[in-house]
């Protein structure tokens, strides 16, 4: 689903180039709809809650039960089922990526359709966090692979994705300073001046806050600390417009970038990584 006008513009332009005939058809249908005329049934499609669940709920029944506990916002059940998977020898990162994350994804997409509400998102987030905490505990004290600071940029409170990124980085041995949400650029500048940080991860979910990531990258360029940028408001085209930053789509991209940075890979090569 397209949620941001600037990403939508890029996607539409690409779609027009790839499939000009279908683009023209859709354009004509849009004009007809605007005039109040009837269009063919196939021109209208609506994703259902069932389709969303089918897309994300894992096949494995034990993992699916945990995903459902997150969807239901049942914190106790999520903790119990996470522990059960860990006791059965499941890898903590796999539990986060394969069972906890899909749950929050279902609730967020259902919310987008108007079929779920804010309290449901918040309860699902709490249930997911209850599981994430146990996964982190399972990993125990492992030698630090590097130090990453994770934040949601100024003006933005959407921290669910950032929390997942931080959890996955920790699960992969990185020490993470969680700076929270609505974080001021000057606080990050202060941090890189006072501590040795290998990488910053910045998240933005709104078109009104994404420029903040650019300003963050530019403001800490003096320190040489790179910024990995993610979240639904940004894409690789936007992040390519600032120098010491690289775009990542998933939490595992954040791990890939952090590993590349700490292994001394050249920054230019990291920016070209797919
Ligand atoms: C949940 C939600 C909320 C919750 C946030 C709760 C919380 N603690 O986070 C609440 C209800 C509080 C909320 C409030 C608002 N929201 Co809201 N919200 C959403 C919603 C439904 C889901 C976002 C989400 O959590 N997605 C799930 C997570 C897991 O995904 P993610 O954050 O993208 O992260 C993933 C990846 O991007 C990646 N990732 C994330 N960060 C990083 C970083 C790096 C380095 C890497 C590599 C990867 C990476 O990993 C994650 C896991 O896969 C979206 C719509 C949507 N479906 O996206 C709207 C949405 C983001 N909200 C929106 C708006 C407008 C608002 C409000 C302004 C509404 C209002 N009028 O009050 C306020 C904002 C207040 C503020 N100042 O921030 C708009 C933004 C529109 C725009 N174009 O800017 C959206 C898109 C809804 C819409 N369709 O209009 N919201």
mmCIF file of C-alpha atoms and ligand atoms in Angstrom:
data_model
loop_
_atom_site.group_PDB
_atom_site.id
_atom_site.type_symbol
_atom_site.label_atom_id
_atom_site.label_comp_id
_atom_site.label_asym_id
_atom_site.label_seq_id
_atom_site.Cartn_x
_atom_site.Cartn_y
_atom_site.Cartn_z
ATOM 1 C CA UNK A 1 0.000 0.000 0.000
ATOM 2 C CA UNK A 2 1.291 3.503 -0.851
ATOM 3 C CA UNK A 3 1.284 5.851 2.127
ATOM 4 C CA UNK A 4 3.491 8.781 1.211
ATOM 5 C CA UNK A 5 2.881 11.193 -1.639
ATOM 6 C CA UNK A 6 6.553 11.547 -2.626
ATOM 7 C CA UNK A 7 7.158 7.765 -2.685
ATOM 8 C CA UNK A 8 3.840 7.446 -4.520
ATOM 9 C CA UNK A 9 5.065 9.855 -7.221
ATOM 10 C CA UNK A 10 8.243 7.836 -7.772
ATOM 11 C CA UNK A 11 6.279 4.573 -7.846
ATOM 12 C CA UNK A 12 3.755 6.007 -10.328
ATOM 13 C CA UNK A 13 6.493 7.264 -12.647
ATOM 14 C CA UNK A 14 8.192 3.855 -12.568
ATOM 15 C CA UNK A 15 4.854 2.115 -13.159
ATOM 16 C CA UNK A 16 4.097 4.398 -16.138
ATOM 17 C CA UNK A 17 7.454 3.546 -17.716
ATOM 18 C CA UNK A 18 7.069 -0.212 -17.161
ATOM 19 C CA UNK A 19 3.424 -0.557 -18.122
ATOM 20 C CA UNK A 20 2.210 2.452 -20.170
ATOM 21 C CA UNK A 21 -0.946 0.668 -21.421
ATOM 22 C CA UNK A 22 -2.217 -0.203 -17.943
ATOM 23 C CA UNK A 23 -1.242 3.277 -16.732
ATOM 24 C CA UNK A 24 -3.432 4.824 -19.451
ATOM 25 C CA UNK A 25 -6.334 2.473 -18.578
ATOM 26 C CA UNK A 26 -6.135 3.389 -14.918
ATOM 27 C CA UNK A 27 -5.985 7.083 -15.785
ATOM 28 C CA UNK A 28 -9.132 6.785 -17.907
ATOM 29 C CA UNK A 29 -10.899 4.850 -15.130
ATOM 30 C CA UNK A 30 -9.945 7.528 -12.636
ATOM 31 C CA UNK A 31 -11.458 10.229 -14.878
ATOM 32 C CA UNK A 32 -14.665 8.160 -15.203
ATOM 33 C CA UNK A 33 -14.891 7.674 -11.435
ATOM 34 C CA UNK A 34 -14.397 11.428 -11.024
ATOM 35 C CA UNK A 35 -17.347 12.046 -13.386
ATOM 36 C CA UNK A 36 -19.485 9.607 -11.397
ATOM 37 C CA UNK A 37 -19.517 7.035 -14.213
ATOM 38 C CA UNK A 38 -19.459 3.296 -13.529
ATOM 39 C CA UNK A 39 -16.180 1.407 -14.101
ATOM 40 C CA UNK A 40 -15.509 -2.311 -14.539
ATOM 41 C CA UNK A 41 -15.506 -4.344 -11.294
ATOM 42 C CA UNK A 42 -11.868 -5.371 -11.738
ATOM 43 C CA UNK A 43 -10.798 -1.769 -11.536
ATOM 44 C CA UNK A 44 -11.673 -1.714 -7.836
ATOM 45 C CA UNK A 45 -9.860 -3.917 -5.348
ATOM 46 C CA UNK A 46 -9.959 -3.830 -1.560
ATOM 47 C CA UNK A 47 -7.575 -5.762 0.625
ATOM 48 C CA UNK A 48 -9.334 -7.628 3.383
ATOM 49 C CA UNK A 49 -8.196 -8.219 6.956
ATOM 50 C CA UNK A 50 -8.067 -11.939 6.155
ATOM 51 C CA UNK A 51 -5.662 -11.301 3.235
ATOM 52 C CA UNK A 52 -3.401 -9.255 5.487
ATOM 53 C CA UNK A 53 -3.360 -12.009 8.127
ATOM 54 C CA UNK A 54 -2.644 -14.615 5.443
ATOM 55 C CA UNK A 55 0.277 -12.544 4.150
ATOM 56 C CA UNK A 56 2.002 -12.241 7.527
ATOM 57 C CA UNK A 57 0.994 -15.101 9.839
ATOM 58 C CA UNK A 58 3.796 -17.699 9.771
ATOM 59 C CA UNK A 59 3.154 -21.272 8.643
ATOM 60 C CA UNK A 60 4.692 -22.877 11.736
ATOM 61 C CA UNK A 61 1.819 -23.267 14.276
ATOM 62 C CA UNK A 62 3.949 -22.378 17.336
ATOM 63 C CA UNK A 63 5.202 -19.180 15.675
ATOM 64 C CA UNK A 64 1.671 -18.422 14.397
ATOM 65 C CA UNK A 65 0.287 -18.677 17.946
ATOM 66 C CA UNK A 66 2.817 -16.053 19.062
ATOM 67 C CA UNK A 67 1.987 -13.783 16.109
ATOM 68 C CA UNK A 68 -1.697 -14.052 17.024
ATOM 69 C CA UNK A 69 -0.949 -13.180 20.657
ATOM 70 C CA UNK A 70 0.743 -9.969 19.427
ATOM 71 C CA UNK A 71 -2.220 -9.196 17.154
ATOM 72 C CA UNK A 72 -4.573 -9.706 20.113
ATOM 73 C CA UNK A 73 -2.379 -7.425 22.260
ATOM 74 C CA UNK A 74 -2.084 -10.207 24.848
ATOM 75 C CA UNK A 75 1.162 -9.388 26.670
ATOM 76 C CA UNK A 76 1.152 -12.396 29.052
ATOM 77 C CA UNK A 77 0.400 -14.868 26.285
ATOM 78 C CA UNK A 78 3.072 -13.300 24.020
ATOM 79 C CA UNK A 79 5.672 -13.626 26.798
ATOM 80 C CA UNK A 80 4.633 -17.218 27.541
ATOM 81 C CA UNK A 81 4.759 -18.296 23.888
ATOM 82 C CA UNK A 82 8.077 -16.495 23.258
ATOM 83 C CA UNK A 83 9.614 -18.331 26.215
ATOM 84 C CA UNK A 84 8.233 -21.609 24.895
ATOM 85 C CA UNK A 85 9.886 -21.059 21.493
ATOM 86 C CA UNK A 86 13.191 -20.062 23.096
ATOM 87 C CA UNK A 87 13.101 -23.088 25.423
ATOM 88 C CA UNK A 88 12.543 -25.258 22.354
ATOM 89 C CA UNK A 89 15.860 -23.932 21.009
ATOM 90 C CA UNK A 90 14.610 -21.326 18.505
ATOM 91 C CA UNK A 91 17.051 -18.588 17.580
ATOM 92 C CA UNK A 92 16.026 -15.284 19.306
ATOM 93 C CA UNK A 93 16.478 -13.241 16.098
ATOM 94 C CA UNK A 94 14.239 -15.669 14.219
ATOM 95 C CA UNK A 95 11.593 -15.354 16.933
ATOM 96 C CA UNK A 96 11.627 -11.536 16.614
ATOM 97 C CA UNK A 97 11.685 -11.433 12.807
ATOM 98 C CA UNK A 98 9.542 -14.488 12.115
ATOM 99 C CA UNK A 99 6.862 -14.299 14.818
ATOM 100 C CA UNK A 100 6.792 -11.021 16.784
ATOM 101 C CA UNK A 101 7.304 -8.547 13.906
ATOM 102 C CA UNK A 102 4.594 -10.023 11.643
ATOM 103 C CA UNK A 103 2.075 -9.474 14.449
ATOM 104 C CA UNK A 104 2.662 -5.728 14.692
ATOM 105 C CA UNK A 105 2.699 -5.515 10.888
ATOM 106 C CA UNK A 106 -0.802 -7.038 10.706
ATOM 107 C CA UNK A 107 -2.173 -4.603 13.284
ATOM 108 C CA UNK A 108 -0.576 -1.580 11.571
ATOM 109 C CA UNK A 109 -1.925 -2.490 8.140
ATOM 110 C CA UNK A 110 -5.347 -3.237 9.605
ATOM 111 C CA UNK A 111 -5.257 0.173 11.304
ATOM 112 C CA UNK A 112 -4.461 1.721 7.920
ATOM 113 C CA UNK A 113 -7.672 0.206 6.540
ATOM 114 C CA UNK A 114 -9.681 1.665 9.399
ATOM 115 C CA UNK A 115 -10.310 -1.798 10.869
ATOM 116 C CA UNK A 116 -8.137 -1.331 13.993
ATOM 117 C CA UNK A 117 -7.653 1.605 16.353
ATOM 118 C CA UNK A 118 -4.874 3.303 18.324
ATOM 119 C CA UNK A 119 -5.333 1.295 21.572
ATOM 120 C CA UNK A 120 -4.985 -1.911 19.561
ATOM 121 C CA UNK A 121 -1.666 -0.735 18.109
ATOM 122 C CA UNK A 122 -0.373 0.222 21.525
ATOM 123 C CA UNK A 123 -1.441 -3.094 23.104
ATOM 124 C CA UNK A 124 0.104 -5.048 20.216
ATOM 125 C CA UNK A 125 3.310 -3.046 20.642
ATOM 126 C CA UNK A 126 3.409 -3.902 24.372
ATOM 127 C CA UNK A 127 2.871 -7.587 23.568
ATOM 128 C CA UNK A 128 5.662 -7.483 20.978
ATOM 129 C CA UNK A 129 8.036 -5.740 23.396
ATOM 130 C CA UNK A 130 7.296 -8.378 26.099
ATOM 131 C CA UNK A 131 8.580 -11.004 23.656
ATOM 132 C CA UNK A 132 11.529 -8.916 22.454
ATOM 133 C CA UNK A 133 12.746 -8.439 26.046
ATOM 134 C CA UNK A 134 12.875 -12.222 26.568
ATOM 135 C CA UNK A 135 14.738 -12.712 23.275
ATOM 136 C CA UNK A 136 17.305 -10.128 24.353
ATOM 137 C CA UNK A 137 17.662 -11.803 27.777
ATOM 138 C CA UNK A 138 18.257 -15.159 26.119
ATOM 139 C CA UNK A 139 21.265 -13.747 24.274
ATOM 140 C CA UNK A 140 22.919 -12.724 27.567
ATOM 141 C CA UNK A 141 26.191 -10.826 27.654
ATOM 142 C CA UNK A 142 27.994 -11.307 24.386
ATOM 143 C CA UNK A 143 31.085 -9.302 23.416
ATOM 144 C CA UNK A 144 30.043 -6.059 21.741
ATOM 145 C CA UNK A 145 30.307 -6.034 17.949
ATOM 146 C CA UNK A 146 30.166 -2.230 17.960
ATOM 147 C CA UNK A 147 28.211 0.708 19.347
ATOM 148 C CA UNK A 148 25.077 1.974 17.601
ATOM 149 C CA UNK A 149 22.766 4.800 18.639
ATOM 150 C CA UNK A 150 19.146 4.386 17.504
ATOM 151 C CA UNK A 151 16.533 7.134 17.399
ATOM 152 C CA UNK A 152 13.355 8.478 15.889
ATOM 153 C CA UNK A 153 13.895 11.944 14.526
ATOM 154 C CA UNK A 154 12.589 15.191 16.002
ATOM 155 C CA UNK A 155 8.824 15.718 15.732
ATOM 156 C CA UNK A 156 8.087 12.038 15.171
ATOM 157 C CA UNK A 157 6.724 9.678 17.811
ATOM 158 C CA UNK A 158 6.487 6.539 15.651
ATOM 159 C CA UNK A 159 8.913 4.292 17.501
ATOM 160 C CA UNK A 160 7.641 0.765 16.877
ATOM 161 C CA UNK A 161 10.004 0.214 13.923
ATOM 162 C CA UNK A 162 12.953 1.797 15.748
ATOM 163 C CA UNK A 163 12.360 -0.550 18.695
ATOM 164 C CA UNK A 164 12.503 -3.526 16.358
ATOM 165 C CA UNK A 165 15.693 -2.234 14.711
ATOM 166 C CA UNK A 166 17.311 -1.768 18.139
ATOM 167 C CA UNK A 167 16.238 -5.254 19.245
ATOM 168 C CA UNK A 168 17.607 -6.938 16.127
ATOM 169 C CA UNK A 169 20.895 -5.029 16.379
ATOM 170 C CA UNK A 170 21.218 -6.149 20.022
ATOM 171 C CA UNK A 171 20.363 -9.702 19.028
ATOM 172 C CA UNK A 172 23.307 -9.516 16.628
ATOM 173 C CA UNK A 173 25.770 -8.448 19.294
ATOM 174 C CA UNK A 174 25.712 -4.666 18.925
ATOM 175 C CA UNK A 175 25.583 -2.401 21.936
ATOM 176 C CA UNK A 176 22.647 -0.078 21.306
ATOM 177 C CA UNK A 177 22.082 3.298 22.896
ATOM 178 C CA UNK A 178 18.350 3.775 22.510
ATOM 179 C CA UNK A 179 17.882 7.556 22.324
ATOM 180 C CA UNK A 180 14.104 7.206 22.057
ATOM 181 C CA UNK A 181 11.714 9.156 19.867
ATOM 182 C CA UNK A 182 11.289 12.828 18.959
ATOM 183 C CA UNK A 183 15.073 13.222 19.335
ATOM 184 C CA UNK A 184 16.718 16.607 18.754
ATOM 185 C CA UNK A 185 19.615 16.798 16.297
ATOM 186 C CA UNK A 186 21.673 18.701 18.878
ATOM 187 C CA UNK A 187 21.385 15.766 21.300
ATOM 188 C CA UNK A 188 22.886 13.472 18.671
ATOM 189 C CA UNK A 189 25.656 15.989 17.982
ATOM 190 C CA UNK A 190 26.429 15.987 21.715
ATOM 191 C CA UNK A 191 26.466 12.186 21.792
ATOM 192 C CA UNK A 192 28.951 11.780 18.927
ATOM 193 C CA UNK A 193 31.196 14.406 20.525
ATOM 194 C CA UNK A 194 31.294 12.594 23.862
ATOM 195 C CA UNK A 195 31.204 8.890 22.955
ATOM 196 C CA UNK A 196 32.735 6.633 20.341
ATOM 197 C CA UNK A 197 29.777 5.637 18.199
ATOM 198 C CA UNK A 198 30.126 3.418 15.129
ATOM 199 C CA UNK A 199 26.731 4.093 13.552
ATOM 200 C CA UNK A 200 23.527 6.063 14.067
ATOM 201 C CA UNK A 201 20.204 4.609 12.953
ATOM 202 C CA UNK A 202 17.537 7.210 12.315
ATOM 203 C CA UNK A 203 13.859 6.564 11.685
ATOM 204 C CA UNK A 204 11.185 8.795 10.157
ATOM 205 C CA UNK A 205 7.585 7.826 9.456
ATOM 206 C CA UNK A 206 6.220 11.190 8.342
ATOM 207 C CA UNK A 207 6.879 13.416 5.334
ATOM 208 C CA UNK A 208 7.005 16.337 7.765
ATOM 209 C CA UNK A 209 9.926 14.813 9.717
ATOM 210 C CA UNK A 210 12.041 13.150 7.048
ATOM 211 C CA UNK A 211 14.037 16.337 6.359
ATOM 212 C CA UNK A 212 15.208 16.004 9.964
ATOM 213 C CA UNK A 213 17.232 12.950 8.976
ATOM 214 C CA UNK A 214 19.037 14.998 6.337
ATOM 215 C CA UNK A 215 19.773 17.697 8.849
ATOM 216 C CA UNK A 216 20.972 15.038 11.323
ATOM 217 C CA UNK A 217 23.368 13.506 8.779
ATOM 218 C CA UNK A 218 24.732 16.920 7.827
ATOM 219 C CA UNK A 219 25.120 18.052 11.421
ATOM 220 C CA UNK A 220 27.211 15.040 12.445
ATOM 221 C CA UNK A 221 29.217 14.787 9.207
ATOM 222 C CA UNK A 222 32.177 16.446 11.052
ATOM 223 C CA UNK A 223 32.460 13.369 13.309
ATOM 224 C CA UNK A 224 32.635 10.838 10.477
ATOM 225 C CA UNK A 225 29.869 8.765 12.119
ATOM 226 C CA UNK A 226 27.579 7.442 9.378
ATOM 227 C CA UNK A 227 23.784 7.416 9.549
ATOM 228 C CA UNK A 228 21.571 4.533 8.451
ATOM 229 C CA UNK A 229 18.125 5.890 7.637
ATOM 230 C CA UNK A 230 14.877 3.971 7.534
ATOM 231 C CA UNK A 231 11.153 4.113 8.141
ATOM 232 C CA UNK A 232 8.231 4.442 5.752
ATOM 233 C CA UNK A 233 8.775 8.153 4.994
ATOM 234 C CA UNK A 234 12.195 7.688 3.406
ATOM 235 C CA UNK A 235 13.542 5.748 0.474
ATOM 236 C CA UNK A 236 16.885 5.257 -1.227
ATOM 237 C CA UNK A 237 16.317 8.165 -3.658
ATOM 238 C CA UNK A 238 15.814 10.610 -0.792
ATOM 239 C CA UNK A 239 18.687 9.308 1.346
ATOM 240 C CA UNK A 240 20.999 9.404 -1.700
ATOM 241 C CA UNK A 241 20.689 13.211 -1.567
ATOM 242 C CA UNK A 242 22.785 13.418 1.611
ATOM 243 C CA UNK A 243 26.364 12.354 1.944
ATOM 244 C CA UNK A 244 27.184 10.330 5.066
ATOM 245 C CA UNK A 245 23.965 8.338 5.060
ATOM 246 C CA UNK A 246 22.636 5.114 3.637
ATOM 247 C CA UNK A 247 19.085 3.821 3.284
ATOM 248 C CA UNK A 248 17.915 0.545 4.804
ATOM 249 C CA UNK A 249 14.520 -1.081 4.375
ATOM 250 C CA UNK A 250 14.481 -3.742 7.065
ATOM 251 C CA UNK A 251 16.026 -4.230 10.528
ATOM 252 C CA UNK A 252 18.293 -6.844 8.988
ATOM 253 C CA UNK A 253 19.591 -4.148 6.604
ATOM 254 C CA UNK A 254 20.548 -2.187 9.726
ATOM 255 C CA UNK A 255 22.580 -5.194 10.895
ATOM 256 C CA UNK A 256 24.206 -5.538 7.470
ATOM 257 C CA UNK A 257 25.151 -1.850 7.488
ATOM 258 C CA UNK A 258 26.434 -1.974 11.091
ATOM 259 C CA UNK A 259 28.579 -5.032 10.312
ATOM 260 C CA UNK A 260 29.968 -3.384 7.185
ATOM 261 C CA UNK A 261 30.829 -0.185 9.086
ATOM 262 C CA UNK A 262 32.516 -1.991 11.999
ATOM 263 C CA UNK A 263 34.469 -4.291 9.683
ATOM 264 C CA UNK A 264 36.055 -1.228 8.106
ATOM 265 C CA UNK A 265 34.365 -1.470 4.713
ATOM 266 C CA UNK A 266 34.725 1.723 2.669
ATOM 267 C CA UNK A 267 31.778 4.077 3.084
ATOM 268 C CA UNK A 268 31.303 4.475 -0.685
ATOM 269 C CA UNK A 269 30.954 0.703 -1.018
ATOM 270 C CA UNK A 270 28.475 0.557 1.872
ATOM 271 C CA UNK A 271 26.288 3.128 0.152
ATOM 272 C CA UNK A 272 26.197 0.967 -2.970
ATOM 273 C CA UNK A 273 25.312 -2.204 -1.030
ATOM 274 C CA UNK A 274 21.911 -3.722 -1.881
HETATM 275 C C1 LIG B 1 1.272 3.082 14.603
HETATM 276 C C2 LIG B 1 1.025 4.439 13.992
HETATM 277 C C3 LIG B 1 0.858 5.501 14.880
HETATM 278 C C4 LIG B 1 0.962 5.358 16.393
HETATM 279 C C5 LIG B 1 2.456 5.365 16.789
HETATM 280 C C6 LIG B 1 2.725 4.516 18.032
HETATM 281 C C7 LIG B 1 4.193 4.312 18.236
HETATM 282 N N1 LIG B 1 4.595 4.219 19.491
HETATM 283 O O1 LIG B 1 4.986 4.219 17.306
HETATM 284 C C8 LIG B 1 0.203 6.650 16.860
HETATM 285 C C9 LIG B 1 -1.257 6.314 16.978
HETATM 286 C C10 LIG B 1 0.690 7.281 18.157
HETATM 287 C C11 LIG B 1 0.382 7.553 15.640
HETATM 288 C C12 LIG B 1 0.320 8.930 15.694
HETATM 289 C C13 LIG B 1 0.362 9.731 14.562
HETATM 290 N N2 LIG B 1 0.418 9.337 13.268
HETATM 291 CO CO1 LIG B 1 0.741 7.504 12.736
HETATM 292 N N3 LIG B 1 0.826 5.795 12.013
HETATM 293 C C14 LIG B 1 0.996 4.621 12.566
HETATM 294 C C15 LIG B 1 0.966 3.524 11.479
HETATM 295 C C16 LIG B 1 -0.422 2.915 11.440
HETATM 296 C C17 LIG B 1 1.958 2.401 11.625
HETATM 297 C C18 LIG B 1 3.435 2.804 11.787
HETATM 298 C C19 LIG B 1 4.195 1.591 12.279
HETATM 299 O O2 LIG B 1 4.491 1.463 13.461
HETATM 300 N N4 LIG B 1 4.482 0.631 11.378
HETATM 301 C C20 LIG B 1 5.071 -0.661 11.726
HETATM 302 C C21 LIG B 1 6.568 -0.519 11.896
HETATM 303 C C22 LIG B 1 7.150 -1.882 12.294
HETATM 304 O O3 LIG B 1 7.067 -0.136 10.635
HETATM 305 P P1 LIG B 1 8.204 1.017 10.420
HETATM 306 O O4 LIG B 1 8.151 1.999 11.513
HETATM 307 O O5 LIG B 1 8.147 1.480 9.015
HETATM 308 O O6 LIG B 1 9.562 0.212 10.645
HETATM 309 C C23 LIG B 1 9.952 -0.875 9.847
HETATM 310 C C24 LIG B 1 10.865 -0.467 8.685
HETATM 311 O O7 LIG B 1 10.577 0.797 8.157
HETATM 312 C C25 LIG B 1 12.253 -0.620 9.242
HETATM 313 N N5 LIG B 1 12.898 0.549 9.851
HETATM 314 C C26 LIG B 1 12.416 1.470 10.696
HETATM 315 N N6 LIG B 1 13.373 2.309 11.070
HETATM 316 C C27 LIG B 1 14.506 1.926 10.482
HETATM 317 C C28 LIG B 1 15.792 2.440 10.534
HETATM 318 C C29 LIG B 1 16.800 1.833 9.796
HETATM 319 C C30 LIG B 1 18.171 2.366 9.844
HETATM 320 C C31 LIG B 1 16.517 0.688 8.988
HETATM 321 C C32 LIG B 1 17.581 0.048 8.198
HETATM 322 C C33 LIG B 1 15.223 0.178 8.949
HETATM 323 C C34 LIG B 1 14.230 0.798 9.680
HETATM 324 O O8 LIG B 1 12.149 -1.628 10.220
HETATM 325 C C35 LIG B 1 10.828 -1.715 10.747
HETATM 326 C C36 LIG B 1 10.418 -3.170 10.799
HETATM 327 O O9 LIG B 1 10.262 -3.713 9.522
HETATM 328 C C37 LIG B 1 1.282 4.377 10.192
HETATM 329 C C38 LIG B 1 0.673 3.845 8.884
HETATM 330 C C39 LIG B 1 1.451 2.671 8.372
HETATM 331 N N7 LIG B 1 0.770 1.596 8.118
HETATM 332 O O10 LIG B 1 2.665 2.746 8.209
HETATM 333 C C40 LIG B 1 0.714 5.737 10.572
HETATM 334 C C41 LIG B 1 1.351 7.002 9.974
HETATM 335 C C42 LIG B 1 2.853 6.877 9.961
HETATM 336 N N8 LIG B 1 0.932 8.037 10.916
HETATM 337 C C43 LIG B 1 0.653 9.176 10.346
HETATM 338 C C44 LIG B 1 0.243 10.361 11.030
HETATM 339 C C45 LIG B 1 -0.116 11.538 10.163
HETATM 340 C C46 LIG B 1 0.183 10.415 12.433
HETATM 341 C C47 LIG B 1 -0.249 11.595 13.280
HETATM 342 C C48 LIG B 1 0.225 12.967 12.837
HETATM 343 C C49 LIG B 1 -1.764 11.532 13.383
HETATM 344 C C50 LIG B 1 -2.450 12.675 14.045
HETATM 345 N N9 LIG B 1 -3.155 13.410 13.209
HETATM 346 O O11 LIG B 1 -2.307 12.847 15.227
HETATM 347 C C51 LIG B 1 0.348 11.221 14.660
HETATM 348 C C52 LIG B 1 1.830 11.660 14.706
HETATM 349 C C53 LIG B 1 2.307 12.250 15.913
HETATM 350 C C54 LIG B 1 3.813 12.530 15.771
HETATM 351 N N10 LIG B 1 4.207 13.756 16.023
HETATM 352 O O12 LIG B 1 4.601 11.668 15.422
HETATM 353 C C55 LIG B 1 0.803 9.091 8.830
HETATM 354 C C56 LIG B 1 2.011 9.821 8.271
HETATM 355 C C57 LIG B 1 1.659 10.439 6.928
HETATM 356 C C58 LIG B 1 2.777 11.156 6.280
HETATM 357 N N11 LIG B 1 2.832 11.046 4.992
HETATM 358 O O13 LIG B 1 3.578 11.805 6.836
HETATM 359 C C59 LIG B 1 0.777 7.537 8.596
HETATM 360 C C60 LIG B 1 1.589 7.070 7.381
HETATM 361 C C61 LIG B 1 -0.722 7.148 8.460
HETATM 362 C C62 LIG B 1 -1.361 7.647 7.183
HETATM 363 N N12 LIG B 1 -1.588 6.781 6.224
HETATM 364 O O14 LIG B 1 -1.667 8.786 7.062
HETATM 365 N N13 LIG B 1 0.612 6.813 14.522
#
